[in-house]
Amino acid sequence: MTVFAWILVALAILVLALTPLRLRAARGQRGMVDFSGWVLNLHSLTLGVGLAIIVLRLLDVHESTPATWLAIICLVIASLIGLSFLGRWRGSGSRHSEHFAGDGWTQGPWLSQIAHIGMAIGTVIFIWMLLGDKI
């Protein structure tokens, strides 16, 4: 299970690095919903704290129950915010709204969907591993 946990940590770090890049690159583009900077910072902070606690647990630095719960809470908050980022791809549906074709990295929302839905699934797996004392 430890190897699987390290793989999930690596994927989460990739999401942590790419999400701000993609959101900041798409800021102000037509057809794209913008998010406030504090929401992006909260997403990055909570995911970073949650991952740091999990890494410390994987390295056998701590076994603290309050730290475990803090990691779970941080990962849940980060996952919910990340899933809300998927809403930026929805058009307003009004007659004068413009459709967003792509962001230079992909032609549509599939990369964000894979990353954030995968992170939500990874959060559930992390919660199971932490509460089940698998790591």
PDB file of C-alpha atoms in Angstrom:
ATOM      1  CA  MET A   1       0.000   0.000   0.000  1.00  0.00           C
ATOM      2  CA  THR A   2       2.896   2.348   0.660  1.00  0.00           C
ATOM      3  CA  VAL A   3       4.024   2.304  -2.973  1.00  0.00           C
ATOM      4  CA  PHE A   4       0.466   3.050  -4.078  1.00  0.00           C
ATOM      5  CA  ALA A   5       0.332   5.946  -1.593  1.00  0.00           C
ATOM      6  CA  TRP A   6       3.567   7.392  -3.007  1.00  0.00           C
ATOM      7  CA  ILE A   7       2.140   7.173  -6.534  1.00  0.00           C
ATOM      8  CA  LEU A   8      -0.982   9.049  -5.376  1.00  0.00           C
ATOM      9  CA  VAL A   9       1.222  11.679  -3.709  1.00  0.00           C
ATOM     10  CA  ALA A  10       3.186  12.145  -6.956  1.00  0.00           C
ATOM     11  CA  LEU A  11      -0.025  12.537  -8.976  1.00  0.00           C
ATOM     12  CA  ALA A  12      -1.406  15.007  -6.433  1.00  0.00           C
ATOM     13  CA  ILE A  13       1.792  17.060  -6.623  1.00  0.00           C
ATOM     14  CA  LEU A  14       1.368  17.149 -10.404  1.00  0.00           C
ATOM     15  CA  VAL A  15      -2.197  18.451  -9.973  1.00  0.00           C
ATOM     16  CA  LEU A  16      -0.919  20.954  -7.410  1.00  0.00           C
ATOM     17  CA  ALA A  17       1.660  22.259  -9.878  1.00  0.00           C
ATOM     18  CA  LEU A  18      -0.458  22.313 -13.046  1.00  0.00           C
ATOM     19  CA  THR A  19      -3.748  23.742 -11.725  1.00  0.00           C
ATOM     20  CA  PRO A  20      -2.407  27.235 -10.940  1.00  0.00           C
ATOM     21  CA  LEU A  21      -0.551  27.321 -14.252  1.00  0.00           C
ATOM     22  CA  ARG A  22      -3.665  26.468 -16.238  1.00  0.00           C
ATOM     23  CA  LEU A  23      -5.987  28.772 -14.295  1.00  0.00           C
ATOM     24  CA  ARG A  24      -3.623  31.739 -14.445  1.00  0.00           C
ATOM     25  CA  ALA A  25      -2.961  31.179 -18.157  1.00  0.00           C
ATOM     26  CA  ALA A  26      -6.700  31.185 -18.903  1.00  0.00           C
ATOM     27  CA  ARG A  27      -7.453  34.270 -16.789  1.00  0.00           C
ATOM     28  CA  GLY A  28      -9.471  36.855 -18.663  1.00  0.00           C
ATOM     29  CA  GLN A  29      -9.971  34.798 -21.811  1.00  0.00           C
ATOM     30  CA  ARG A  30     -13.321  35.035 -23.532  1.00  0.00           C
ATOM     31  CA  GLY A  31     -15.706  32.188 -22.893  1.00  0.00           C
ATOM     32  CA  MET A  32     -13.934  31.156 -19.679  1.00  0.00           C
ATOM     33  CA  VAL A  33     -15.173  31.730 -16.135  1.00  0.00           C
ATOM     34  CA  ASP A  34     -12.529  33.366 -13.929  1.00  0.00           C
ATOM     35  CA  PHE A  35     -11.918  32.357 -10.324  1.00  0.00           C
ATOM     36  CA  SER A  36     -10.735  34.615  -7.558  1.00  0.00           C
ATOM     37  CA  GLY A  37      -7.074  34.388  -6.642  1.00  0.00           C
ATOM     38  CA  TRP A  38      -7.851  33.542  -3.021  1.00  0.00           C
ATOM     39  CA  VAL A  39      -9.799  30.435  -4.119  1.00  0.00           C
ATOM     40  CA  LEU A  40      -6.798  29.203  -6.094  1.00  0.00           C
ATOM     41  CA  ASN A  41      -4.493  29.983  -3.156  1.00  0.00           C
ATOM     42  CA  LEU A  42      -6.810  28.155  -0.722  1.00  0.00           C
ATOM     43  CA  HIS A  43      -6.860  25.142  -3.070  1.00  0.00           C
ATOM     44  CA  SER A  44      -3.064  25.102  -3.265  1.00  0.00           C
ATOM     45  CA  LEU A  45      -2.584  25.667   0.466  1.00  0.00           C
ATOM     46  CA  THR A  46      -5.000  22.964   1.609  1.00  0.00           C
ATOM     47  CA  LEU A  47      -3.672  20.426  -0.879  1.00  0.00           C
ATOM     48  CA  GLY A  48      -0.083  21.271   0.079  1.00  0.00           C
ATOM     49  CA  VAL A  49      -0.752  20.916   3.812  1.00  0.00           C
ATOM     50  CA  GLY A  50      -2.663  17.664   3.352  1.00  0.00           C
ATOM     51  CA  LEU A  51       0.073  16.183   1.178  1.00  0.00           C
ATOM     52  CA  ALA A  52       2.823  17.328   3.546  1.00  0.00           C
ATOM     53  CA  ILE A  53       1.149  15.565   6.459  1.00  0.00           C
ATOM     54  CA  ILE A  54       0.692  12.403   4.399  1.00  0.00           C
ATOM     55  CA  VAL A  55       4.337  12.483   3.296  1.00  0.00           C
ATOM     56  CA  LEU A  56       5.423  12.865   6.933  1.00  0.00           C
ATOM     57  CA  ARG A  57       3.258   9.883   7.822  1.00  0.00           C
ATOM     58  CA  LEU A  58       4.695   7.833   4.947  1.00  0.00           C
ATOM     59  CA  LEU A  59       8.195   8.667   6.198  1.00  0.00           C
ATOM     60  CA  ASP A  60       7.189   7.524   9.729  1.00  0.00           C
ATOM     61  CA  VAL A  61       7.770  10.970  11.198  1.00  0.00           C
ATOM     62  CA  HIS A  62       4.389  11.101  12.928  1.00  0.00           C
ATOM     63  CA  GLU A  63       1.483   8.880  13.904  1.00  0.00           C
ATOM     64  CA  SER A  64      -0.662  11.666  15.346  1.00  0.00           C
ATOM     65  CA  THR A  65      -4.445  11.297  15.126  1.00  0.00           C
ATOM     66  CA  PRO A  66      -5.117  15.081  15.037  1.00  0.00           C
ATOM     67  CA  ALA A  67      -2.608  15.462  12.192  1.00  0.00           C
ATOM     68  CA  THR A  68      -4.313  12.635  10.329  1.00  0.00           C
ATOM     69  CA  TRP A  69      -7.682  14.355  10.662  1.00  0.00           C
ATOM     70  CA  LEU A  70      -6.133  17.656   9.553  1.00  0.00           C
ATOM     71  CA  ALA A  71      -4.791  15.912   6.435  1.00  0.00           C
ATOM     72  CA  ILE A  72      -8.221  14.429   5.706  1.00  0.00           C
ATOM     73  CA  ILE A  73      -9.977  17.790   6.138  1.00  0.00           C
ATOM     74  CA  CYS A  74      -7.405  19.560   3.951  1.00  0.00           C
ATOM     75  CA  LEU A  75      -7.688  16.965   1.179  1.00  0.00           C
ATOM     76  CA  VAL A  76     -11.492  17.106   1.207  1.00  0.00           C
ATOM     77  CA  ILE A  77     -11.474  20.919   0.981  1.00  0.00           C
ATOM     78  CA  ALA A  78      -8.895  20.849  -1.832  1.00  0.00           C
ATOM     79  CA  SER A  79     -10.889  18.210  -3.734  1.00  0.00           C
ATOM     80  CA  LEU A  80     -14.142  20.146  -3.447  1.00  0.00           C
ATOM     81  CA  ILE A  81     -12.489  23.352  -4.629  1.00  0.00           C
ATOM     82  CA  GLY A  82     -10.808  21.436  -7.459  1.00  0.00           C
ATOM     83  CA  LEU A  83     -14.110  19.969  -8.576  1.00  0.00           C
ATOM     84  CA  SER A  84     -15.609  23.462  -8.540  1.00  0.00           C
ATOM     85  CA  PHE A  85     -12.865  24.525 -10.973  1.00  0.00           C
ATOM     86  CA  LEU A  86     -14.482  22.227 -13.521  1.00  0.00           C
ATOM     87  CA  GLY A  87     -17.396  24.663 -13.583  1.00  0.00           C
ATOM     88  CA  ARG A  88     -15.261  27.144 -15.491  1.00  0.00           C
ATOM     89  CA  TRP A  89     -15.822  25.077 -18.613  1.00  0.00           C
ATOM     90  CA  ARG A  90     -19.590  25.494 -18.481  1.00  0.00           C
ATOM     91  CA  GLY A  91     -20.918  28.213 -20.719  1.00  0.00           C
ATOM     92  CA  SER A  92     -23.524  30.589 -19.431  1.00  0.00           C
ATOM     93  CA  GLY A  93     -26.017  29.409 -22.040  1.00  0.00           C
ATOM     94  CA  SER A  94     -26.993  32.932 -22.980  1.00  0.00           C
ATOM     95  CA  ARG A  95     -27.444  33.971 -26.561  1.00  0.00           C
ATOM     96  CA  HIS A  96     -24.399  36.266 -26.590  1.00  0.00           C
ATOM     97  CA  SER A  97     -21.988  34.010 -24.704  1.00  0.00           C
ATOM     98  CA  GLU A  98     -18.893  32.767 -26.450  1.00  0.00           C
ATOM     99  CA  HIS A  99     -17.637  29.211 -26.449  1.00  0.00           C
ATOM    100  CA  PHE A 100     -14.118  28.526 -25.247  1.00  0.00           C
ATOM    101  CA  ALA A 101     -12.212  26.303 -27.668  1.00  0.00           C
ATOM    102  CA  GLY A 102      -9.077  25.465 -25.681  1.00  0.00           C
ATOM    103  CA  ASP A 103      -6.377  26.795 -23.434  1.00  0.00           C
ATOM    104  CA  GLY A 104      -3.258  26.091 -25.436  1.00  0.00           C
ATOM    105  CA  TRP A 105      -2.463  22.841 -23.601  1.00  0.00           C
ATOM    106  CA  THR A 106      -5.494  20.887 -24.704  1.00  0.00           C
ATOM    107  CA  GLN A 107      -8.548  21.348 -26.832  1.00  0.00           C
ATOM    108  CA  GLY A 108     -11.122  21.342 -24.069  1.00  0.00           C
ATOM    109  CA  PRO A 109     -11.633  20.413 -20.450  1.00  0.00           C
ATOM    110  CA  TRP A 110     -10.489  16.779 -20.475  1.00  0.00           C
ATOM    111  CA  LEU A 111      -7.142  17.397 -18.708  1.00  0.00           C
ATOM    112  CA  SER A 112      -8.861  19.289 -15.879  1.00  0.00           C
ATOM    113  CA  GLN A 113     -11.541  16.623 -15.622  1.00  0.00           C
ATOM    114  CA  ILE A 114      -9.035  13.788 -15.398  1.00  0.00           C
ATOM    115  CA  ALA A 115      -6.937  15.655 -12.830  1.00  0.00           C
ATOM    116  CA  HIS A 116      -9.705  16.798 -10.503  1.00  0.00           C
ATOM    117  CA  ILE A 117     -11.970  13.767 -10.688  1.00  0.00           C
ATOM    118  CA  GLY A 118      -8.884  11.597 -10.208  1.00  0.00           C
ATOM    119  CA  MET A 119      -7.854  13.740  -7.240  1.00  0.00           C
ATOM    120  CA  ALA A 120     -11.307  13.319  -5.694  1.00  0.00           C
ATOM    121  CA  ILE A 121     -11.009   9.545  -6.084  1.00  0.00           C
ATOM    122  CA  GLY A 122      -7.466   9.725  -4.687  1.00  0.00           C
ATOM    123  CA  THR A 123      -8.787  11.648  -1.686  1.00  0.00           C
ATOM    124  CA  VAL A 124     -11.278   8.879  -0.945  1.00  0.00           C
ATOM    125  CA  ILE A 125      -8.468   6.317  -1.209  1.00  0.00           C
ATOM    126  CA  PHE A 126      -6.211   8.400   1.059  1.00  0.00           C
ATOM    127  CA  ILE A 127      -9.012   8.685   3.627  1.00  0.00           C
ATOM    128  CA  TRP A 128      -9.511   4.912   3.526  1.00  0.00           C
ATOM    129  CA  MET A 129      -5.771   4.298   3.927  1.00  0.00           C
ATOM    130  CA  LEU A 130      -5.380   6.846   6.734  1.00  0.00           C
ATOM    131  CA  LEU A 131      -8.424   5.742   8.730  1.00  0.00           C
ATOM    132  CA  GLY A 132      -7.684   2.066   8.131  1.00  0.00           C
ATOM    133  CA  ASP A 133      -4.067   2.615   9.266  1.00  0.00           C
ATOM    134  CA  LYS A 134      -2.814   1.199   5.957  1.00  0.00           C
ATOM    135  CA  ILE A 135      -0.031   3.808   5.777  1.00  0.00           C
TER     136      ILE A 135
END
